[in-house]
Coordinates of C-alpha atoms in Angstrom, one line a residue:
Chain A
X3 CA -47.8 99.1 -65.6
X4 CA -51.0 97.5 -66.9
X5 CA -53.2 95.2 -65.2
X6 CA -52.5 91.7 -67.2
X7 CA -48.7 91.4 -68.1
X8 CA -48.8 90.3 -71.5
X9 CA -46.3 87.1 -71.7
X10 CA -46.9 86.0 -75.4
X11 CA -44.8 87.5 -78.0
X12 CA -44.2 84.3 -79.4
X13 CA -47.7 84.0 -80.4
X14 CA -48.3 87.4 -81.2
X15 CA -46.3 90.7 -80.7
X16 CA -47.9 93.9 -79.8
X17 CA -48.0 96.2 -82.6
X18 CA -45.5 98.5 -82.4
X19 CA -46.2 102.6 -82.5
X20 CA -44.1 102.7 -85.8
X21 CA -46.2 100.3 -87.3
X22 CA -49.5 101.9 -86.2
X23 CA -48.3 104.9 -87.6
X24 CA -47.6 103.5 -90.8
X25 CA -50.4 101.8 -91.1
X26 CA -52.9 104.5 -90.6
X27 CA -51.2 106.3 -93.2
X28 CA -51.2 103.9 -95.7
X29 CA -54.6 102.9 -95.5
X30 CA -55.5 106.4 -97.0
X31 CA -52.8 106.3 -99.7
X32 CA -52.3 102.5 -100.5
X33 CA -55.4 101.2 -101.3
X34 CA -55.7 101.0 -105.2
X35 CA -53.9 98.2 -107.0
X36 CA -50.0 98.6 -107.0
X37 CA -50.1 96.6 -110.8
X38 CA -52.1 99.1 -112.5
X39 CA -51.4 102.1 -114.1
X40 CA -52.9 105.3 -112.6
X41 CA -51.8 108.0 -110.1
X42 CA -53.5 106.3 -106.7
X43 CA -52.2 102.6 -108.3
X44 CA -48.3 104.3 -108.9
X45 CA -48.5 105.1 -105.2
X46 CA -49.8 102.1 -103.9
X47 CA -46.9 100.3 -106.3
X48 CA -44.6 103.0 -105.3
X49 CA -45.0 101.9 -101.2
X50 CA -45.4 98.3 -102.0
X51 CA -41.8 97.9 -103.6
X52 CA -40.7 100.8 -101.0
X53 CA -41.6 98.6 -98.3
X54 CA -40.2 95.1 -100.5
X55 CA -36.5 96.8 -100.3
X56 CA -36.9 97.9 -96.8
X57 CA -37.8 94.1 -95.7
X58 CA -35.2 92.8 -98.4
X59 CA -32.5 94.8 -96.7
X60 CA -33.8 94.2 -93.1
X61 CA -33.4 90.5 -94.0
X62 CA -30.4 90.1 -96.4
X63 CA -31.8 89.4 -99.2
X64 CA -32.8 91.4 -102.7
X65 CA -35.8 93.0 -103.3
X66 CA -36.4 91.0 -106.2
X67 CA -36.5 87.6 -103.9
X68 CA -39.3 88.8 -101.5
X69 CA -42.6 88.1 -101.7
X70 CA -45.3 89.2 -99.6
X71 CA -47.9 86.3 -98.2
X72 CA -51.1 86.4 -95.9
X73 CA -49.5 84.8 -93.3
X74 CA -46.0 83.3 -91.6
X75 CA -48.4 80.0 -92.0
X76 CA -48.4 80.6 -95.7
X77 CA -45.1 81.6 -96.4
X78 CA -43.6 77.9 -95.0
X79 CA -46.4 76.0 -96.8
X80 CA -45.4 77.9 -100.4
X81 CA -42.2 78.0 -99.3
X82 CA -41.7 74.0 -98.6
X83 CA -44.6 73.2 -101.4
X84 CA -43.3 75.4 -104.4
X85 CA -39.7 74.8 -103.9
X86 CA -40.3 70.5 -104.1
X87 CA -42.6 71.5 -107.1
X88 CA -39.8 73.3 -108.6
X89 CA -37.2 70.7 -107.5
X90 CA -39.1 67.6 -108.4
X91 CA -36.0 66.4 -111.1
X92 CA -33.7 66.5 -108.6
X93 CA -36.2 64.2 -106.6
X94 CA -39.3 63.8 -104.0
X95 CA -37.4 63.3 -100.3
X96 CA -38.2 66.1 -98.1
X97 CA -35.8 66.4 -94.9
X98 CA -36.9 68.5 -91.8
X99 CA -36.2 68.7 -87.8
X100 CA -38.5 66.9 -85.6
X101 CA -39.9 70.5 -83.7
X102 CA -40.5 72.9 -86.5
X103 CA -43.1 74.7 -86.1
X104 CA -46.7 72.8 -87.2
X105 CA -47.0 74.7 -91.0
X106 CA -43.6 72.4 -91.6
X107 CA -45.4 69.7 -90.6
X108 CA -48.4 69.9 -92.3
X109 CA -46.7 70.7 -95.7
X110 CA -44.6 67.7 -95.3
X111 CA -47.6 65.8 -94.7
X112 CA -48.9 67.0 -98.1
X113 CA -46.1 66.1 -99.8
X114 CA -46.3 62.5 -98.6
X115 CA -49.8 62.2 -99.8
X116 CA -49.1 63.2 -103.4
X117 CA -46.4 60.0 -103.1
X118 CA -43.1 62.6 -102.0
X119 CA -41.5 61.1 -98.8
X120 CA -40.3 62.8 -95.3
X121 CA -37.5 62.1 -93.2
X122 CA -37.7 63.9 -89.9
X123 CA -34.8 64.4 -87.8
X124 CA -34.8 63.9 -83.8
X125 CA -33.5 66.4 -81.9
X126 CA -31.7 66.5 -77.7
X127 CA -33.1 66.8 -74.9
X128 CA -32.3 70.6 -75.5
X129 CA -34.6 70.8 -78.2
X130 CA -31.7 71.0 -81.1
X131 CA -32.0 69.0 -84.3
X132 CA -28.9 66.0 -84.3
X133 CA -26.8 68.1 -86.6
X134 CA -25.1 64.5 -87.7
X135 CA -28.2 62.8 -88.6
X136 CA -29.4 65.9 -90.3
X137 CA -26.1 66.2 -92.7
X138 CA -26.6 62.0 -93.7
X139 CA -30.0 62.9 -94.6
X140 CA -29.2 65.7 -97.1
X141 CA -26.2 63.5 -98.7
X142 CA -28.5 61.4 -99.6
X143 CA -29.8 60.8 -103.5
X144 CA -33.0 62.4 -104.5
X145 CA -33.3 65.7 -101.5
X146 CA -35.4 67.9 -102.8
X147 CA -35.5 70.3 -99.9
X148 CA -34.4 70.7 -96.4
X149 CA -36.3 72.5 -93.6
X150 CA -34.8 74.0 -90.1
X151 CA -35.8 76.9 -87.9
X152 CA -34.1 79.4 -86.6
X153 CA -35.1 79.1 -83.3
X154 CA -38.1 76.9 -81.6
X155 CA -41.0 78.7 -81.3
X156 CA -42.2 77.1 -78.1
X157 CA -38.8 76.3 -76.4
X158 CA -36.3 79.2 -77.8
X159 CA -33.1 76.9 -78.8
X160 CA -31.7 78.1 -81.6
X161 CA -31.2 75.1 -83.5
X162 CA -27.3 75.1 -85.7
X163 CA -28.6 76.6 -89.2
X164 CA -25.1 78.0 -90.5
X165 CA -23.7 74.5 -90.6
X166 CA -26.9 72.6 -91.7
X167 CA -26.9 75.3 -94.6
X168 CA -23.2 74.0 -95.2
X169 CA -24.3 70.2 -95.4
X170 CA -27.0 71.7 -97.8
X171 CA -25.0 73.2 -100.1
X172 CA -22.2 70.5 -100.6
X173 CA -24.7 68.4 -101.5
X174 CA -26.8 71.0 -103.4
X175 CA -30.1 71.0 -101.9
X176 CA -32.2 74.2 -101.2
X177 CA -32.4 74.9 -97.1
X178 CA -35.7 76.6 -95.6
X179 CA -35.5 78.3 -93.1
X180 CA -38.0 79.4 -90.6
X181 CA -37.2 82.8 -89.0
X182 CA -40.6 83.5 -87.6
X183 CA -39.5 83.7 -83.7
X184 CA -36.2 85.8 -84.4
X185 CA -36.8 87.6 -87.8
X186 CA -36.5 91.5 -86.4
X187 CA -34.5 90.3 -83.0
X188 CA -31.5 88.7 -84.4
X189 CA -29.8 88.6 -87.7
X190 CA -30.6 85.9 -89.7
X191 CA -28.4 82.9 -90.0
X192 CA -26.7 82.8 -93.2
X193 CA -26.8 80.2 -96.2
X194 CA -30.4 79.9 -96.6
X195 CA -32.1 79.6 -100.0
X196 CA -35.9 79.7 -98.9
X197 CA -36.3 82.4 -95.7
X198 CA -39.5 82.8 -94.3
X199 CA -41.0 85.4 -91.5
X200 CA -44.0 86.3 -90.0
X201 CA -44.6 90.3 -89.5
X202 CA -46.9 89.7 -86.2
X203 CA -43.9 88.1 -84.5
X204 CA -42.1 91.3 -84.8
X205 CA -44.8 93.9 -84.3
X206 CA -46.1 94.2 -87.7
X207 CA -49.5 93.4 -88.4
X208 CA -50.9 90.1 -88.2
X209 CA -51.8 89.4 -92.1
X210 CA -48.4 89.6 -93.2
X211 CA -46.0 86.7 -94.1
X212 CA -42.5 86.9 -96.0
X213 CA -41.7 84.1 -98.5
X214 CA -38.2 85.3 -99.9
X215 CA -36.9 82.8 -102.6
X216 CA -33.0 83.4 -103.0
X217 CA -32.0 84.1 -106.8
X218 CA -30.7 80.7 -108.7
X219 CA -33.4 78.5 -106.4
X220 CA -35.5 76.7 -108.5
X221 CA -39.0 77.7 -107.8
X222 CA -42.1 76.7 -108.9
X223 CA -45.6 78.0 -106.6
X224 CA -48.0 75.2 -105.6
X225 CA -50.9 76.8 -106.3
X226 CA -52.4 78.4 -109.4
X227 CA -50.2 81.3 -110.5
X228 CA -51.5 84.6 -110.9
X229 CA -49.2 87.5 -111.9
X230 CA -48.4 89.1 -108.4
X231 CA -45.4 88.4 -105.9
X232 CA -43.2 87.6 -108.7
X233 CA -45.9 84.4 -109.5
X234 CA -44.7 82.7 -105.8
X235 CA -48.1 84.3 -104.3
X236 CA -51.3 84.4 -105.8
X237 CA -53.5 87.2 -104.6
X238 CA -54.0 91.2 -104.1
X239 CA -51.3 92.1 -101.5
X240 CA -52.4 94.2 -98.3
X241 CA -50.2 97.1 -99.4
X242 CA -50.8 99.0 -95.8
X243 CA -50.6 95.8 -93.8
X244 CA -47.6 95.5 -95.8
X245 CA -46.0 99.2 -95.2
X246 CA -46.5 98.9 -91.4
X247 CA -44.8 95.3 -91.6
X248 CA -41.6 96.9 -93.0
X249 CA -42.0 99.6 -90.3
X250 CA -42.4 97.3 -87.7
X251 CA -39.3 95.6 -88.6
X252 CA -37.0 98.6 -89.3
X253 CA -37.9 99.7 -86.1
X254 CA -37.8 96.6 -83.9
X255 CA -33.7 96.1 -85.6
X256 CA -33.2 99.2 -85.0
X257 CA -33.6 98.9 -80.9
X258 CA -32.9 95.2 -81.2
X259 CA -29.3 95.2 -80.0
X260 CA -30.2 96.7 -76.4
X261 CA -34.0 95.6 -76.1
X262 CA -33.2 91.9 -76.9
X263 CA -30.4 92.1 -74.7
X264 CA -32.6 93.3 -72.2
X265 CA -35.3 90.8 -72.3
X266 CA -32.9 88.2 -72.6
X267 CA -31.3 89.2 -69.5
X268 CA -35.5 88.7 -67.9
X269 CA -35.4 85.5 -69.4
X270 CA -32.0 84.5 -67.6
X271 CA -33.9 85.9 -64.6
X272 CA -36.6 83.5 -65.0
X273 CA -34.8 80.3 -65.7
X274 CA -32.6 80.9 -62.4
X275 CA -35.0 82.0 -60.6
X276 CA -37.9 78.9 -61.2
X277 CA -36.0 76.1 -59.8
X278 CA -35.1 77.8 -56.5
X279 CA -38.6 78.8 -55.7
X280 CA -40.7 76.1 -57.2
X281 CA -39.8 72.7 -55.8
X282 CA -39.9 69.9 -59.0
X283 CA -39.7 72.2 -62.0
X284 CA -37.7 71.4 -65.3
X285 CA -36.6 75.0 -67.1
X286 CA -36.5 73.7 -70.8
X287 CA -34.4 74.5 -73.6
X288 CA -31.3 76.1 -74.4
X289 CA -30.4 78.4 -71.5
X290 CA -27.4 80.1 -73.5
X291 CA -27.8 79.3 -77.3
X292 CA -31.7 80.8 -77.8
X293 CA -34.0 83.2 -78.9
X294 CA -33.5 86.4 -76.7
X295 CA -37.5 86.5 -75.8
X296 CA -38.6 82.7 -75.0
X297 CA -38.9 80.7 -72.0
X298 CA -40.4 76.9 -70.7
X299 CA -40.7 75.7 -68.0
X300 CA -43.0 72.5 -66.7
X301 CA -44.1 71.9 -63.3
X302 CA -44.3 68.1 -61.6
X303 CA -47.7 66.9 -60.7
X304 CA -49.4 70.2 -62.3
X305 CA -52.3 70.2 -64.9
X306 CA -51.2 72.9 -67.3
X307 CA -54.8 74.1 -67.6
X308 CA -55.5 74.9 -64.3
X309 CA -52.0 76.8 -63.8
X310 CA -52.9 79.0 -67.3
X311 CA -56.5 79.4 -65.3
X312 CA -54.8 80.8 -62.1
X313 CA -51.9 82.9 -63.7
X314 CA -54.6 84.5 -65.8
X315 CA -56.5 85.5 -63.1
X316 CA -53.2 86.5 -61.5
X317 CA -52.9 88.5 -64.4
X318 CA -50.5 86.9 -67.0
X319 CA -51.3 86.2 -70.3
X320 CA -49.0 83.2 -71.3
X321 CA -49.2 79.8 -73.0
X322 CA -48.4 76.6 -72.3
X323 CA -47.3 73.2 -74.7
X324 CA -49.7 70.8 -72.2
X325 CA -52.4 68.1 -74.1
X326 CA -55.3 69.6 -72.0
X327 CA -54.1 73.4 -73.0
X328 CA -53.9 72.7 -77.0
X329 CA -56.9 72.0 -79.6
X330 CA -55.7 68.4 -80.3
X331 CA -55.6 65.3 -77.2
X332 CA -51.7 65.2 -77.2
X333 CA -49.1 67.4 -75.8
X334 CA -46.7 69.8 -77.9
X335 CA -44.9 67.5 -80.7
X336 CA -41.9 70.1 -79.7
X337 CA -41.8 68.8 -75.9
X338 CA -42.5 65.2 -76.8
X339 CA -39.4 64.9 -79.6
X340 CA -37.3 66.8 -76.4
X341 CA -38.6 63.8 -74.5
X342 CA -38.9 66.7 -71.6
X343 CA -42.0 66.8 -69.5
X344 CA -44.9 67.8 -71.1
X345 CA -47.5 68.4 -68.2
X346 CA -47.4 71.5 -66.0
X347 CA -45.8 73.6 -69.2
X348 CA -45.7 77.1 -69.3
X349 CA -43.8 79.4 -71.7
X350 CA -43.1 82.7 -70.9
X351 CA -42.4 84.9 -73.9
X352 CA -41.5 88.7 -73.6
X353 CA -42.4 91.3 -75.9
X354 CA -40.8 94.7 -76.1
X355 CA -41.1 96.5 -73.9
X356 CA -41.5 94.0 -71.1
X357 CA -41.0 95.6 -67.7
X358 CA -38.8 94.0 -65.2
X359 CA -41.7 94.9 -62.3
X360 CA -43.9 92.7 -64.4
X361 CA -41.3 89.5 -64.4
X362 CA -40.9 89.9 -60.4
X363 CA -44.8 90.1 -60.2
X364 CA -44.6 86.8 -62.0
X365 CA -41.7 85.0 -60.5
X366 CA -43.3 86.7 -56.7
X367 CA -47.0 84.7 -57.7
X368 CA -45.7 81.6 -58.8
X369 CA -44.5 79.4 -56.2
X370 CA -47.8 79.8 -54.6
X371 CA -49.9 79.5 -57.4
X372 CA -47.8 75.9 -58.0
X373 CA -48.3 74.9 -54.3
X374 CA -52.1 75.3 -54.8
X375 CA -52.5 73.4 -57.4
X376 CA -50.8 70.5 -56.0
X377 CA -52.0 70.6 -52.6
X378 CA -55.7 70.2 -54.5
X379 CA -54.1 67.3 -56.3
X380 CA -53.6 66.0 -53.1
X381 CA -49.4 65.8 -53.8
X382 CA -47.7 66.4 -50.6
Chain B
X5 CA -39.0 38.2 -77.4
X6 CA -36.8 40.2 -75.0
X7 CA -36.7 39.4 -71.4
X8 CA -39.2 41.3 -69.5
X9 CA -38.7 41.7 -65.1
X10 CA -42.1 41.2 -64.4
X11 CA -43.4 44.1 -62.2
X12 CA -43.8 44.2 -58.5
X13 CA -46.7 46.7 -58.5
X14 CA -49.2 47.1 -61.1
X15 CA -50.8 51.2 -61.4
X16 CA -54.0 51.0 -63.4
X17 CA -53.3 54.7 -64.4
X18 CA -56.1 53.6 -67.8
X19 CA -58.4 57.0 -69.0
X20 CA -56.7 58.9 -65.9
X21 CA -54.9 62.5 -67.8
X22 CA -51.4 63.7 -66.7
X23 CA -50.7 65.0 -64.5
X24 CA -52.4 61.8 -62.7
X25 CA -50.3 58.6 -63.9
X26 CA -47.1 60.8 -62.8
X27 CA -49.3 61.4 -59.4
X28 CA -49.9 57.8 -59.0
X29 CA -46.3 56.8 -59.7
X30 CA -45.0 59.3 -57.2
X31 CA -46.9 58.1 -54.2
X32 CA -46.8 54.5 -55.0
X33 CA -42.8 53.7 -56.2
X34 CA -41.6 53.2 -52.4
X35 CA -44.3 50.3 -52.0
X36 CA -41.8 48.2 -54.3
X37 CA -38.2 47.0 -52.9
X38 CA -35.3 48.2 -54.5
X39 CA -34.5 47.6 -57.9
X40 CA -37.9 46.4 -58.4
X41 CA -40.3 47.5 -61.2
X42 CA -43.6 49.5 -61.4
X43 CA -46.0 49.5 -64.4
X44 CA -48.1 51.9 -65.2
X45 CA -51.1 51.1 -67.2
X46 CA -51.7 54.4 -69.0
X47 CA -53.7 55.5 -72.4
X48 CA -52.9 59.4 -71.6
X49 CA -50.6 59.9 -75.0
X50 CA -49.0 62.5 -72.3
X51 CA -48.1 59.7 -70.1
X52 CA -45.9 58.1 -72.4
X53 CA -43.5 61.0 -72.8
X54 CA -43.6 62.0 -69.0
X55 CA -43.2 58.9 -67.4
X56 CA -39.3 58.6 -68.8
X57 CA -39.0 61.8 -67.9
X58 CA -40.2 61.9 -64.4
X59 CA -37.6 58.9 -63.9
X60 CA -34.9 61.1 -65.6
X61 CA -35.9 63.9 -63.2
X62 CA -36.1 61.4 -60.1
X63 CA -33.2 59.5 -61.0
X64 CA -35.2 56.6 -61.3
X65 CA -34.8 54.3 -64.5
X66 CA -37.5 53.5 -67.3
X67 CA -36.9 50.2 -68.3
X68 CA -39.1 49.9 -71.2
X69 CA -42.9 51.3 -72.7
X70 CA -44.9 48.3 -74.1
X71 CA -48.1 48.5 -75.9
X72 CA -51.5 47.1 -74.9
X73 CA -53.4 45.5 -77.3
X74 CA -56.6 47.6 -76.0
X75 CA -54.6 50.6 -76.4
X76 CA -51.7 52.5 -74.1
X77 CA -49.1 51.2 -73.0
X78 CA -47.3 49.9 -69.8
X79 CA -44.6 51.6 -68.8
X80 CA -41.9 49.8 -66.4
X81 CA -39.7 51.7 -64.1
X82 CA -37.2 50.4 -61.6
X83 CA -36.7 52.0 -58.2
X84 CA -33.5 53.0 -57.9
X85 CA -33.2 54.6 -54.3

């Protein structure tokens, strides 16, 4: 067991040997550019579309509707821009769930500066998007695209995509979905037309997005075209970044089945475990209907920071959704649209590999580490 | 303009962070009667989202978040035990 138990996979998963592997290979063979015509440039194109059919068929998709990005990030903002450039006859109104993950967000937010309007839907108290609310909004005139998540990033409920992609398609507008936390852990939902993924969440390299555009999804990229990705991503692609991406994810489906099962099993651990230990302790989310990996919890009458501070030193690496714990003054836009409470927040996320020692370490540190912190905020 | 119960017990939680409005709200609610209301003054963007749910957690009931014209808001719960 290693000295800090690493608790963030849904920030950023370990690489994984199979990617290493692959990576270090390709670095020595992939390196010329895969859209020229000599030997080293055949062999870069050669493990470029290679790895394109391995991620296609990993994903459900055709080879032909992937595209390669420079980040998850990236992928959702070409992936929401491009597809309400390409759409912009059909009309300007942009329909998402109220805790997608920021890049949603802040492509929305474009759109509503360049005169395109947003209509966010709320979600429960379980973190999953009002599947009524979200079917009106696509019946209406004028939806140029719809945006949902597989599962939160920060809270693990796995939000209802296969019937939001039904109410998409009776009505005829495009669904994006966001499988960044469970792209290479579970399959993917069916009935998407825009699918994006980021290869760090599944122990690829970071570097790495997937934008796949399903064939008959009008399309058009936001950003000056260039000839690569099929014209959806400008840019010389990472070819070994690449390779060890579609490594990464063969492998990590490949175990999936029993090692998801597995760290789902921790994370039922955890979130029956918390309340009877820790006096005053919301678990959050979905406790059945989630991603196999993630789990919240926030603390009563705790500052975020200082409990981040003392599990560190403890030796956890976690994160936590708390204003005082983030870049910006406010707390996680994900716990606030929950209305669930959004001080004392930690969220535990396993990575492969996890050990069960580590989780009892954890859940053995806690209650004291809680008690601390309180008893120095003078809360009895 | 809707009816407003005017509080029994004022908490100047202003410029104070969460966890400290929630702090404040804990150790003061049993100064009120029954079925009387608290304010809390707070400008903690925080505050607004955990205050509700502190009184869905303590069974207690938020009446109602109303803004300040310098800024926050006060936010009225009723004691309910």
């Amino acid at each position: 067991m290693s000295l800090v138990a690493y608790f963030d996979a849904a920030s950023s998963e370990p690489l994984h040997p199979r990617a290493r592997e692959a990576l270090l290979a390709a670095v020595d063979v992939g390196w010329a550019d895969p859209a020229r015509l000599y030997g080293q440039a055949r062999r870069a194109h050669l493990l470029l579309e290679q790895a394109r059919t391995e991620v296609a068929e990993a994903l459900g998709a055709r080879p032909d509707e992937v595209s390669f990005t420079s980040s998850g990030t990236q992928a959702v903002h070409l992936g929401v821009l491009g597809t309400l450039h390409g759409r912009r006859r059909a009309g300007r109104h942009l329909v998402t769930g109220a805790v997608e993950h920021s890049s949603v967000l802040h492509a929305g937010q474009v759109h509503e500066r360049e005169g395109g309007t947003v209509e966010t839907v709320g979600v429960d108290l379980l973190g999953r998007v009002d599947l009524g609310r979200f079917a009106a909004a696509v019946a209406r005139p004028g939806v140029a695209l719809a945006c949902l998540q597989s599962a939160n990033h920060e809270v693990g409920t796995a939000q209802p995509v296969a019937a939001a992609a039904a109410a998409c398609a009776e009505h005829g507008v495009p669904l994006l979905v966001d499988a960044a936390q469970t792209a290479g852990r579970m399959p993917v939902p069916p009935g998407w037309s825009v699918l994006t993924a980021s290869a760090h969440k599944w122990g690829g390299p970071a570097g790495v997005g997937v934008l796949v555009v399903r064939k008959g999804t009008r399309f058009r990229s936001y950003l000056p075209e260039d000839e690569r990705e099929r014209r959806r991503v400008p840019g010389f692609e990472n070819v070994p970044a690449i390779v060890a991406a579609a490594a990464a994810l063969r492998a990590s489906l490949a175990e999936a089945a029993a090692e998801q099962a597995r760290l789902s099993a921790l994370v039922d651990r955890i979130r029956e475990t918390v309340p009877k230990i820790v006096p005053d302790v919301e678990v959050i989310g979905d406790p059945v209907d989630r991603a196999p990996h993630i789990v919240t919890f926030s603390c009563l009458y705790v500052d975020g920071e200082a409990l981040l501070t003392e599990l560190d030193k403890a030796g956890f690496a976690v994160s936590s959704g708390s204003s005082c714990t983030a870049s910006t003054l406010r707390p996680s836009h994900v716990l606030e649209a929950m209305g669930v409470l959004t001080h004392g927040n930690v969220r535990v996320s396993l990575p492969r590999g996890a050990a069960a020692e580590e989780v009892d370490r954890f859940l053995a540190v806690l209650p004291d580490l809680v008690r601390r912190i309180r008893q120095d905020a003078g809360v009895a | 303009m809707t009816e407003v119960t005017q509080p029994a017990l004022t908490i100047d939680a202003l410029g104070k962070k969460c966890p400290i409005p929630i702090i404040m709200l804990a150790e003061q609610i049993n100064y009120v009667p029954l079925n009387a209301v608290v304010a809390v003054l707070a400008d903690d963007p925080a505050a607004y989202t955990d205050v509700p749910a502190w009184c869905r957690l303590k069974s207690h009931r938020h009446v109602g978040s109303y803004e300040l014209p310098e800024g926050g808001w006060a936010i009225h719960v009723r004691r309910n035990y």
